[in-house]
Coordinates of C-alpha atoms and ligand atoms in Angstrom, one line a residue:
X197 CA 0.9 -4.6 30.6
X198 CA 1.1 -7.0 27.5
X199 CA 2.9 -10.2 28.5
X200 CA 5.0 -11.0 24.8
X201 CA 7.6 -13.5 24.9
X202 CA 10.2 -14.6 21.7
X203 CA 8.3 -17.7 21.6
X204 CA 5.4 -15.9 21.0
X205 CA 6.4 -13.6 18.2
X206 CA 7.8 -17.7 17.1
X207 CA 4.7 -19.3 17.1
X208 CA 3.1 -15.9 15.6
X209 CA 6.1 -15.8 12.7
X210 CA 5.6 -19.3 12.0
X211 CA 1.7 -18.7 11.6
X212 CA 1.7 -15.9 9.4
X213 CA 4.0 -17.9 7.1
X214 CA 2.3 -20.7 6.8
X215 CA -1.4 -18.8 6.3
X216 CA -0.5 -16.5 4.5
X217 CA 3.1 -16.2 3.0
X218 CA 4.3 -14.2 5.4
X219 CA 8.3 -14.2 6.2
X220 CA 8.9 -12.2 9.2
X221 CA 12.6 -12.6 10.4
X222 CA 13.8 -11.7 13.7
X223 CA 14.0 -8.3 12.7
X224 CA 10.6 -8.3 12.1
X225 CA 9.6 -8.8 15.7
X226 CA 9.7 -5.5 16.2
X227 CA 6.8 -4.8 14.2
X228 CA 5.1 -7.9 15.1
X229 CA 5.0 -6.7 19.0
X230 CA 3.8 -3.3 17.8
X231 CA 1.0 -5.0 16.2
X232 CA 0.3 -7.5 19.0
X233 CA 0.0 -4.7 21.1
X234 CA -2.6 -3.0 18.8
X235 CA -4.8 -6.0 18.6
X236 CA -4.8 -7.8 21.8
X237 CA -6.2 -4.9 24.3
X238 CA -9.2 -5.0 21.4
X239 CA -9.8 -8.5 22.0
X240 CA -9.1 -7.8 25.8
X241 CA -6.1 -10.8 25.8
X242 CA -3.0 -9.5 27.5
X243 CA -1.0 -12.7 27.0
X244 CA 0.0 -13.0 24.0
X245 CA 0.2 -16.9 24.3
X246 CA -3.8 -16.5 24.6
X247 CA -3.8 -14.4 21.7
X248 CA -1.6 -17.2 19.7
X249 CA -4.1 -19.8 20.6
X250 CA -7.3 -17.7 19.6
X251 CA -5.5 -17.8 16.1
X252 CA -4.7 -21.4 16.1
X253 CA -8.8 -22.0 16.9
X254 CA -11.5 -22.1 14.3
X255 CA -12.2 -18.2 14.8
X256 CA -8.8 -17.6 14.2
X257 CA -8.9 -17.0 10.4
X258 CA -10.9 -13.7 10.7
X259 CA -7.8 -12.0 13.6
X260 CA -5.2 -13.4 11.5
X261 CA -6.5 -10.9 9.0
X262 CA -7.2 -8.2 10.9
X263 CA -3.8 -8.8 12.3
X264 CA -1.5 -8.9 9.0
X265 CA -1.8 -5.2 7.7
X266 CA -0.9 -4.1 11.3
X267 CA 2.2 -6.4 10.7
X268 CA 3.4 -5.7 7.1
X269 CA 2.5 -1.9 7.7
X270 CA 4.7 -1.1 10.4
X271 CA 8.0 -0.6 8.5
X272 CA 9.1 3.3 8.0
X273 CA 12.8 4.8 7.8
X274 CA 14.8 7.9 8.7
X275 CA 15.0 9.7 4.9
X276 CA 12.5 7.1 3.5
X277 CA 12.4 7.7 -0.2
X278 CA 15.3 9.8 -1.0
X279 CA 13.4 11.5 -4.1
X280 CA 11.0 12.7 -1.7
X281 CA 13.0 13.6 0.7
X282 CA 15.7 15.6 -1.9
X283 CA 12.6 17.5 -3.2
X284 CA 11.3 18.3 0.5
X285 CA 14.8 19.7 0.7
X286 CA 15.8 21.9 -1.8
X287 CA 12.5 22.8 -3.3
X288 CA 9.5 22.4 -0.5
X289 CA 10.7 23.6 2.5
X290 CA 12.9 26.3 1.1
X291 CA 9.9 27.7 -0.6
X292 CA 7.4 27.0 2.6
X293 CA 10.0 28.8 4.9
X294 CA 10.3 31.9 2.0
X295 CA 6.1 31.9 2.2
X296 CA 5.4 31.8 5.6
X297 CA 8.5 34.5 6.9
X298 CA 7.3 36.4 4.3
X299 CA 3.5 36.1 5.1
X300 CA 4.5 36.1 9.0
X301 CA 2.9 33.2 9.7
X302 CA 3.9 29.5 11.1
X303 CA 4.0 26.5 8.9
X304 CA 2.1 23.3 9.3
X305 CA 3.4 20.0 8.4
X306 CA 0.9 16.8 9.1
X307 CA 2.4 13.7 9.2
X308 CA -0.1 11.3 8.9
X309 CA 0.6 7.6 9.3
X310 CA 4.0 8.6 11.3
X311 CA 4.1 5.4 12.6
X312 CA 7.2 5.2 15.0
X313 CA 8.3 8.5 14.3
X314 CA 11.1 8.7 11.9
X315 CA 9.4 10.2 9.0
X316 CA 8.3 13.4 10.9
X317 CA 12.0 13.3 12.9
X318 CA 13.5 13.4 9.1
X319 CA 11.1 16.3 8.3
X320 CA 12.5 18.0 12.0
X321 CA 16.1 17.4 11.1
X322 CA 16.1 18.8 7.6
X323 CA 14.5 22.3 9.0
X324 CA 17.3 22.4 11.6
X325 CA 19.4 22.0 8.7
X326 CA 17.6 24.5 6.7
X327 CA 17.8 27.4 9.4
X328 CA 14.1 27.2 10.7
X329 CA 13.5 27.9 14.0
X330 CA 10.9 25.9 15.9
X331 CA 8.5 28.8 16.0
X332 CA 8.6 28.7 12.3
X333 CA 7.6 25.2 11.9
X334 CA 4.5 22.9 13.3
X335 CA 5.1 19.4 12.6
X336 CA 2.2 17.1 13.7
X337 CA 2.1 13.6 13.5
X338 CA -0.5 11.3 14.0
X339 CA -0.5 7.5 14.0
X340 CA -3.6 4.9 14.9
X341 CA -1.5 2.9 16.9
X342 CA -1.1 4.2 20.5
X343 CA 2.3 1.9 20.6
X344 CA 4.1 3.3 17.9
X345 CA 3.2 6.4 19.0
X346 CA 4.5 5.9 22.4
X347 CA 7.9 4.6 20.5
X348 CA 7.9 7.8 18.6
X349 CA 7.6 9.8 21.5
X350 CA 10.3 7.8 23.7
X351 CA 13.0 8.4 21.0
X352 CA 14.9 6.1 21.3
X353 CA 16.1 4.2 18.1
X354 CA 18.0 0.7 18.0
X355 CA 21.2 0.0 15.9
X356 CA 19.0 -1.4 13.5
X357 CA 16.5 1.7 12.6
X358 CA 19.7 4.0 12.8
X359 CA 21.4 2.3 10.1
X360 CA 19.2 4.4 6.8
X361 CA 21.1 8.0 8.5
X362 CA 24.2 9.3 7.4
X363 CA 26.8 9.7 10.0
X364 CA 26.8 13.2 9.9
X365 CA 23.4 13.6 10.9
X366 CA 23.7 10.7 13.6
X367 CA 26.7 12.8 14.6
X368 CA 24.6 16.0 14.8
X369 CA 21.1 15.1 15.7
X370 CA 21.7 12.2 18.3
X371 CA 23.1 10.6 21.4
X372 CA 24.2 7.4 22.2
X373 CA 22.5 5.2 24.8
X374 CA 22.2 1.7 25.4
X375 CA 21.3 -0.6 23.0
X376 CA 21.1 2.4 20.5
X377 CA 20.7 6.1 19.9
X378 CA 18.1 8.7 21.5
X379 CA 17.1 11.8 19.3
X380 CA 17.9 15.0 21.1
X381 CA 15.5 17.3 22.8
X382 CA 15.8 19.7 20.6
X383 CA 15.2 18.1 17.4
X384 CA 12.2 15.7 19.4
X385 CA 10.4 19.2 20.5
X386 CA 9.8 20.0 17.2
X387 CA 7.4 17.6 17.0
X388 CA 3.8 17.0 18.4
X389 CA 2.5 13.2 18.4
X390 CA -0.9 12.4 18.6
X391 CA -3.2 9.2 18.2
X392 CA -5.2 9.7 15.1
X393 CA -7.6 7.1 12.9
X394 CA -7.2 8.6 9.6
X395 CA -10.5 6.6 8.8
X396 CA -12.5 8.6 10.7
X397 CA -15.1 10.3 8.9
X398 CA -14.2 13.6 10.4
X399 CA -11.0 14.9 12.0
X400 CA -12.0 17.2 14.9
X401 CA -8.8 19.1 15.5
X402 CA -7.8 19.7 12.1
X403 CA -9.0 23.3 10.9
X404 CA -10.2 23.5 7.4
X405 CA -7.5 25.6 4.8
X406 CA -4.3 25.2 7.8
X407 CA -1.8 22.8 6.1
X408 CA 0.9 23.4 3.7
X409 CA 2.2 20.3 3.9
X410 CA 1.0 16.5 4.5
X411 CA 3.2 13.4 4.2
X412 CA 0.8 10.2 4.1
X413 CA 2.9 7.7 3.2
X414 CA 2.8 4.1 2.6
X415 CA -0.9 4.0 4.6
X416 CA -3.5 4.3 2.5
X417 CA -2.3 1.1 0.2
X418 CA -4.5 -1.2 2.6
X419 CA -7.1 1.1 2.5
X420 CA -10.3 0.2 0.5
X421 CA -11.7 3.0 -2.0
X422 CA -14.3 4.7 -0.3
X423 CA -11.8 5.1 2.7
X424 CA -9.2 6.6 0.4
X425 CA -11.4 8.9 -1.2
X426 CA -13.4 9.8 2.0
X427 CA -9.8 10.5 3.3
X428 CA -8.7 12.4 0.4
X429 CA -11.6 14.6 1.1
X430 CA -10.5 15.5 4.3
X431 CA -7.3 16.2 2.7
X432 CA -8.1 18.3 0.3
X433 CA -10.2 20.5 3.2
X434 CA -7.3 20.3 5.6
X435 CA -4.8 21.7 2.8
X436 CA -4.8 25.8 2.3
X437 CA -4.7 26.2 -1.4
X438 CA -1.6 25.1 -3.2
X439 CA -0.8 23.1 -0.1
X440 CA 0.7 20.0 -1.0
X441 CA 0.0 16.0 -0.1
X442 CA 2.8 13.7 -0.5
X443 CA 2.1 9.7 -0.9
X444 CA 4.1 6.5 -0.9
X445 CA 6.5 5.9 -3.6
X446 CA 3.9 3.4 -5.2
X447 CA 0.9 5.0 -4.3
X448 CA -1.3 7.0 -6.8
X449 CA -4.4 8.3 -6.9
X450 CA -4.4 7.7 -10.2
X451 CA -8.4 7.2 -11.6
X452 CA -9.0 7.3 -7.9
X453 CA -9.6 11.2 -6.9
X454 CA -9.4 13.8 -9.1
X455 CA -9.6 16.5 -6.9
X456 CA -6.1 17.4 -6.8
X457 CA -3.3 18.7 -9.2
X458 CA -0.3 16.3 -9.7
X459 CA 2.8 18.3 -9.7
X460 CA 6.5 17.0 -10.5
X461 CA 9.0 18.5 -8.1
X462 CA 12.6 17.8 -8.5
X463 CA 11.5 13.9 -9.6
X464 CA 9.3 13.4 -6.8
X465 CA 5.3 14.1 -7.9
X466 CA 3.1 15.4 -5.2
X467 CA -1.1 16.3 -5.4
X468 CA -1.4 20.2 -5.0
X469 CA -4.9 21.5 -3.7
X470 CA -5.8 24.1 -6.6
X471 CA -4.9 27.4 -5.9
X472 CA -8.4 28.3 -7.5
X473 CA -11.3 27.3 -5.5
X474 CA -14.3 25.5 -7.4
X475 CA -17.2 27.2 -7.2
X476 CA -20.6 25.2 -6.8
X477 CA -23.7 26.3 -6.5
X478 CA -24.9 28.4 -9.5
X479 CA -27.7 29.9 -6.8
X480 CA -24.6 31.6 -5.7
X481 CA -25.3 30.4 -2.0
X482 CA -22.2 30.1 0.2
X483 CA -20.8 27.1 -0.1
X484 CA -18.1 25.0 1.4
X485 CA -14.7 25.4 -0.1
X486 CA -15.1 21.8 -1.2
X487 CA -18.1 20.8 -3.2
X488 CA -19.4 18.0 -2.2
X489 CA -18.7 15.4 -5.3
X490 CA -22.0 15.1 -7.1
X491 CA -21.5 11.5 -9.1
X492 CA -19.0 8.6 -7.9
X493 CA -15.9 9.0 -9.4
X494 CA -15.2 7.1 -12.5
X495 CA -14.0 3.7 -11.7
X496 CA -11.0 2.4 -13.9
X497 CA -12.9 1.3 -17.2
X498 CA -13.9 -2.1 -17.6
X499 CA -12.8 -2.1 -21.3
X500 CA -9.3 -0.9 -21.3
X501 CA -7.0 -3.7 -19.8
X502 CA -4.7 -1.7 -18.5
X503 CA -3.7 -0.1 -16.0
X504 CA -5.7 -2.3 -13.5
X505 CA -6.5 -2.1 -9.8
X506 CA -3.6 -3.3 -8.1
X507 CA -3.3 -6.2 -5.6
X508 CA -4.8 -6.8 -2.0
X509 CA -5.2 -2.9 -1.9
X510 CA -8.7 -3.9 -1.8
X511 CA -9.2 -2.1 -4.6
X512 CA -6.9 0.8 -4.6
X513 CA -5.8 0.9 -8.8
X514 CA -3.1 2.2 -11.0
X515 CA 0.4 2.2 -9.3
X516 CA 1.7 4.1 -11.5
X517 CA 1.4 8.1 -11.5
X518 CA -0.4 9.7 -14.6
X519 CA 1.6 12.0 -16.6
X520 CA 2.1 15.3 -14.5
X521 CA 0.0 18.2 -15.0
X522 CA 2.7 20.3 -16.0
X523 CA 5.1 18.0 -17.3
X524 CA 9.4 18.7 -17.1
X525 CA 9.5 17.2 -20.5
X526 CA 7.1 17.3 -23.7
X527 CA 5.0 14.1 -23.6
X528 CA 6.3 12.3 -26.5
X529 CA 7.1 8.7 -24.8
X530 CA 4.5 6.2 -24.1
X531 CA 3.4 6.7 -20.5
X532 CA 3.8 2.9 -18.7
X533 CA 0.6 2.4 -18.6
X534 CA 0.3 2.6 -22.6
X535 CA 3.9 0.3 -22.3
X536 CA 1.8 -2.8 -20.9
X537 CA -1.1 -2.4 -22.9
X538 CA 1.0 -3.1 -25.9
X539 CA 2.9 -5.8 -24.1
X540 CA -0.4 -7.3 -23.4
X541 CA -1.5 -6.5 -27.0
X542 CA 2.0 -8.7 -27.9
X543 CA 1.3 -11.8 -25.6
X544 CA -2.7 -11.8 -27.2
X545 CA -1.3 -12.3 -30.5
X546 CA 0.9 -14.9 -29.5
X547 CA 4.5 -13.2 -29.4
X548 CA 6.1 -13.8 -26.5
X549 CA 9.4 -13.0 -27.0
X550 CA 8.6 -9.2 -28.4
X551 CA 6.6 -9.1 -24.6
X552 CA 8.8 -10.4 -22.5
X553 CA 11.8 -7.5 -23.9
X554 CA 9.1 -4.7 -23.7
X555 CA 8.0 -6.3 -19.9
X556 CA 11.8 -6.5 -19.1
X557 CA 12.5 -2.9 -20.2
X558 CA 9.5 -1.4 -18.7
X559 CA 10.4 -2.7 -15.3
X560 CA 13.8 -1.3 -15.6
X561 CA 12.9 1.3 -16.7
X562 CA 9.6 2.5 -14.6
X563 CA 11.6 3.8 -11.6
X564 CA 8.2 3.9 -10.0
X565 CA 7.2 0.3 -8.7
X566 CA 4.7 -1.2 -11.2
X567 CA 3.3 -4.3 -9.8
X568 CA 1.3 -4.1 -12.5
X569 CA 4.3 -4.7 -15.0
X570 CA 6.0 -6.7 -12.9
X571 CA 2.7 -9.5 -12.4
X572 CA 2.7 -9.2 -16.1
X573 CA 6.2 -10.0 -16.5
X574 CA 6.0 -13.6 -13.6
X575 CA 3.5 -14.4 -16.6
X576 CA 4.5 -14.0 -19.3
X577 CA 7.8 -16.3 -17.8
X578 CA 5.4 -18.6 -16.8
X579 CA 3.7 -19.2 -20.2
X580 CA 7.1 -19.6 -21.6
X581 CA 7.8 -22.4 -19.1
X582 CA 10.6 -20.4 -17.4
X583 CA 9.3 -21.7 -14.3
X584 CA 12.1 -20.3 -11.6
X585 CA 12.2 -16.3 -13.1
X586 CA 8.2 -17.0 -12.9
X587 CA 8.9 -18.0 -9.3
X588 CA 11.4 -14.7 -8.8
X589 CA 9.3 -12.5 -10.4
X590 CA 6.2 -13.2 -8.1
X591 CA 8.8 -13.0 -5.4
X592 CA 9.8 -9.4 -6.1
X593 CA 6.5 -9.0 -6.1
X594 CA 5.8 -9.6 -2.6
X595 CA 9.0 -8.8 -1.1
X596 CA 7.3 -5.5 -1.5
X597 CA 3.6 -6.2 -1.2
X598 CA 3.9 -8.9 0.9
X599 CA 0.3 -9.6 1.0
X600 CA -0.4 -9.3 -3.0
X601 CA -3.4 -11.4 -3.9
X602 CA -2.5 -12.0 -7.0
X603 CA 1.5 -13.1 -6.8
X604 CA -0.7 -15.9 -5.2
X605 CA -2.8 -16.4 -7.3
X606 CA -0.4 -16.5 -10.9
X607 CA 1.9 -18.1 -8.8
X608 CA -0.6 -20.9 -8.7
X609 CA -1.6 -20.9 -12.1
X610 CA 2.1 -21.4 -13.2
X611 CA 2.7 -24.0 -10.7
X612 CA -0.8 -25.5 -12.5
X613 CA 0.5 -25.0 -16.0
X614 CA 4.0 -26.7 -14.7
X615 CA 1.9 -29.5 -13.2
X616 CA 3.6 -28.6 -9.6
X617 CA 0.1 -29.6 -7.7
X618 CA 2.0 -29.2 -4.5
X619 CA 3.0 -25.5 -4.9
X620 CA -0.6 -25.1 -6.9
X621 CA -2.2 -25.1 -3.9
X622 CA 0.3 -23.9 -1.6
X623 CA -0.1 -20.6 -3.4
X624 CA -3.8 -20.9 -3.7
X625 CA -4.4 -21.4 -0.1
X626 CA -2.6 -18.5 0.6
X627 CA -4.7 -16.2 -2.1
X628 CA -7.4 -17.7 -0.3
X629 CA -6.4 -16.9 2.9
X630 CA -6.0 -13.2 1.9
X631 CA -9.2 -12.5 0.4
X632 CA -11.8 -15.6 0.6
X633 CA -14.2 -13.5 -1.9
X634 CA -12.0 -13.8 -5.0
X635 CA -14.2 -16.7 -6.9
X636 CA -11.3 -16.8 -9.2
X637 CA -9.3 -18.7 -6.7
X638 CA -11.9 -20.9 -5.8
X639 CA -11.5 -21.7 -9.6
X640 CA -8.0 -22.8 -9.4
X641 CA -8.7 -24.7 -5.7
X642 CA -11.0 -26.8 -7.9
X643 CA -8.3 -27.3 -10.5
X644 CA -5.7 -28.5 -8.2
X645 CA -8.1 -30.8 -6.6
X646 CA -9.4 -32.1 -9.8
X647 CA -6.5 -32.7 -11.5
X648 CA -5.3 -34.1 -7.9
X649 CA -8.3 -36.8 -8.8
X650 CA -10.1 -35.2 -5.4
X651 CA -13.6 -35.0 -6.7
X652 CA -15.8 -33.8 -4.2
X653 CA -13.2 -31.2 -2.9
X654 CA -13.2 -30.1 -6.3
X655 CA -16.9 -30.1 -6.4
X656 CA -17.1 -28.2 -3.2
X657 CA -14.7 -25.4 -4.3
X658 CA -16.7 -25.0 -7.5
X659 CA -19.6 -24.5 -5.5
X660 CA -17.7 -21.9 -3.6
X661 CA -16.2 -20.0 -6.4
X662 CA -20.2 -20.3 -8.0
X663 CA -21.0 -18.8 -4.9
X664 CA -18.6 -15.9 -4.6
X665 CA -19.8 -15.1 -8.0
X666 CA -22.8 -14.0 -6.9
X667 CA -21.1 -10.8 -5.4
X668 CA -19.0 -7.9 -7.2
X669 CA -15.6 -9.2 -8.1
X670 CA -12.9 -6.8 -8.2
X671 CA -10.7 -6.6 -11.4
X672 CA -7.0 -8.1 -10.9
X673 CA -3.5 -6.1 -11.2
X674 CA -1.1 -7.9 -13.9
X675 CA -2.1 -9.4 -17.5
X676 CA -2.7 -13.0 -17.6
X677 CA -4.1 -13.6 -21.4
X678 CA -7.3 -15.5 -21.3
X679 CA -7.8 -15.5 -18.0
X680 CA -11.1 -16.2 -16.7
X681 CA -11.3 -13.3 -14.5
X682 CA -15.1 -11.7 -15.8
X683 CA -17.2 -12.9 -13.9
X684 CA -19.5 -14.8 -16.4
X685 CA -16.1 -16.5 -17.6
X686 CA -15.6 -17.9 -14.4
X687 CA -19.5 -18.7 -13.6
X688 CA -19.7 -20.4 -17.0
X689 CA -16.4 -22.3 -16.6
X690 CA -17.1 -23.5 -13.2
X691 CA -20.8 -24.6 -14.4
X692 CA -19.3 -26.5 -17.4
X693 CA -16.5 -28.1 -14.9
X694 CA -19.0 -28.9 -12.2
X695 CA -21.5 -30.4 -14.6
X696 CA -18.5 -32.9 -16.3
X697 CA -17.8 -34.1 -12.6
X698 CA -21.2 -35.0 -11.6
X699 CA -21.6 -36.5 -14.9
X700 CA -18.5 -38.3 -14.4
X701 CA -20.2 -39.5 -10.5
Ligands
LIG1054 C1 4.1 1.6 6.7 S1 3.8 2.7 8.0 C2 4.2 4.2 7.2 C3 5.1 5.1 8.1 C4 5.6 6.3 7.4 N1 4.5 7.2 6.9 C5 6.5 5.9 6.3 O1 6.1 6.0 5.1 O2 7.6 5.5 6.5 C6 2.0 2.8 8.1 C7 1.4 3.4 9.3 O3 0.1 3.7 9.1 C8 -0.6 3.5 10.3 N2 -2.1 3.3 10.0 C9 -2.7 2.3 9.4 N3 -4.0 2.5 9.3 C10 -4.2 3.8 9.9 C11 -5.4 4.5 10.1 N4 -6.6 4.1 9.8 N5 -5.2 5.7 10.8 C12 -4.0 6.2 11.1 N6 -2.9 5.5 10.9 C13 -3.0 4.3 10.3 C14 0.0 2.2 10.8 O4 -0.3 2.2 12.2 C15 1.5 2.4 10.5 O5 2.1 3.0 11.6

């Protein structure tokens, strides 16, 4: 048993603030246990005021890390996503029920990444709704944390987590206890919970060709790419032809897997194994349903600007999706991709005003989240001294990717520009922090501390940025103009700088 106390998750709040950006209310300590009790047995501490302490030490920097996607990817919600959910609804599991009465077989829905159970419990509910009986429908969902799992499994649901249902289906679908609601038998049979790393380079109990249906939601963003394509694989395998996966509202896999079809339904876009299997081998040997990929993927081109890998994702690019396969509409508009690379063609040549309207509009307007436009936009404010919507903007940012590298990062260079030292390196600390390979914010350390007149720090996180240099660095999310973000920019710029201080003693 895991001993956790409130001044604990405290201490543990406080921390993750002040490393890393963090906020985590009250509310959060929820999540922030369910982590804790994720990481702790791993380390074999079962005090969490150990575990507090080995974070505080000089080891602690590499936990706190492993620790913080645990933490910011705990939160899920009854009916999360209400596209999704209106197009699961009145298009996908009307038409799964109609296939599988008709083919007189049962349907299988994989959750995967259910984390404490509401997204599968929302898929349950619906089919009750919908007439299915539970012989109709397999729903399994699978989670890598054995104590959201548990949580799943228990049913029971706080004031807080019930608030996202309408009464109605609180009314219909669940009882109240203390402190809260528990979900009723019959809707919780529906579902089978198991402990699942979706990492895993091969998924024993999952039969090639048996899902129609997968929901991985809001996981894979913290994935790097290899995982997300190695996953996607195992997808595509997993899915019977025309089966359907469903990702986060701001995932994509756009320039990341091609293997799939994107399909609109009802405004929600989902990736559609094809109906056609590829064939191979042109020896006409038996293959596997999924050839394996002969050359790596395209990775987003080097050339083009935009749409860039977005943030802290490791890599994971292009938030938002490509035009559908079969669009609704006729393309005629711009997709937003093409949107920012004009706006970024309008702050290169100097007209700030024309870019800030079209970034304004295009965040509007993009119903999908586009950190991309939205990192362009904190610029672009920045460059026009608007200091505070710079500020708000970056904020937006990372109310919703709370551990975006480079919110950090621009953040710093506008507090640079401003001549805000303070809040320079505040934010570059934090960048830091998240991801101590990106030489670019080694760059700006040695900024701040140069302009700050703190030579040898500067020198030393010259050195360091020189030194991260020497390793692949991964393109940013967001259009700064001029940035030094090639990697022979920065090495030349920090060579230059370095050289001028040692000159200078
Ligand atoms: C943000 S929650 C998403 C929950 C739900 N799918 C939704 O969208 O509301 C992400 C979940 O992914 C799980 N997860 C993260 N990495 C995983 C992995 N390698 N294998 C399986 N689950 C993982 C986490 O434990 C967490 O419960």
């Amino acid at each position: 048993v895991l001993n956790i106390t409130e001044t604990d998750l405290a201490q543990l709040a406080f921390l993750l603030l002040d490393r890393a950006g963090l906020k985590v209310g009250q509310d959060g300590y929820y999540g922030l246990k369910l982590a804790l009790s994720s990481r702790m047995p791993a380390l074999g501490i079962a005090d969490a005021d150990e575990y507090v302490r080995r974070l505080k030490g000089v080891t602690g920097e590499h936990e706190l890390r492993s620790l913080l996607p645990l933490v910011t990817v705990g939160h899920t919600e009854f009916f999360r996503d209400p596209r999704q959910f209106r197009a699961l609804e009145q298009r996908l599991l009307p038409d799964l029920l109609t296939a599988v009465r008709r083919e007189g077989r049962r349907a299988q829905i994989w959750s995967a990444g259910c984390a404490t159970g509401e997204e599968p419990y929302s898929l349950a509910m619906l089919l009750v709704e919908l007439g299915a009986s539970p012989d109709e429908v397999d729903i399994w969902a699978t989670d890598l944390n054995p104590a959201a799992i548990e949580s799943a499994q228990a049913g029971h649901f706080p004031p807080r987590r019930m608030a996202p249902l309408a009464e109605q289906r609180r009314r219909r679908f669940f009882t109240p206890a203390a402190d809260g609601h528990d979900l009723n038998t019959s809707v919780k049979e529906r579902v089978r919970f198991e402990g699942l790393n979706l990492a895993a380079p091969v998924f024993a109990h999952v039969l090639p060709a048996s899902k129609d249906l997968i929901l991985c939601r809001n996981v894979i963003i913290y994935f790097d790419l290899d995982t997300i394509r190695g996953l996607m694989d195992r997808f595509l395998q997993a899915l019977r032809p025309g089966g359907l996966l469903l990702l986060g509202y701001s995932e994509s896999l756009f320039r990341v897997y091609d293997r799939f079809e994107m399909v609109e339904v009802e405004g929600a876009f989902a990736y559609r194994r094809p109906a056609l299997v590829r064939s191979t081998t042109r020896e006409g040997r038996a293959s596997s349903p999924i050839p394996p990929r002969a050359t790596p993927l395209p990775m987003p081109a080097r050339a083009t600007p935009l749409p860039r890998p977005p943030p802290r994702s490791g890599e994971f690019p292009a938030v938002q999706p490509p035009p559908p396969l079969r669009p609704a509409v006729p393309v005629a508009k711009p997709t937003p991709a093409e949107r920012l690379e004009a706006v970024a063609r309008q702050v290169d040549a100097g007209d700030f005003e024309g870019a800030l309207a079209a970034a304004q509009k295009l965040v509007e307007e993009d119903t999908n989240l586009n950190l991309h436009a939205l990192l362009t936009l904190g610029n672009i404010y920045a460059l026009m001294g608007r200091r505070q919507q710079a500020r708000d903007t970056f904020g937006r940012v990372l109310s919703t990717e709370p551990l975006c590298v480079e919110a950090r990062v621009y953040g710093a260079l506008a507090a640079l520009q401003a001549g805000q030292l303070g809040d320079a390196r505040a934010e570059v600390s934090k960048a830091l922090f998240l991801e101590p390979t990106l030489a670019l914010s080694h760059y700006l350390l040695a900024q701040v501390e140069e302009r700050s007149g703190e030579k040898d720090a500067a020198r030393r996180a010259y050195r360091n940025a020189l030194a991260q240099l020497r390793f692949k660095q991964r393109p940013l999310a967001g259009f700064y103009p001029d940035l030094p973000d090639s990697p022979e920019l920065v090495t030349r710029a920090a060579r230059y700088a370095l050289a001028a201080l040692e000159e200078s003693g």
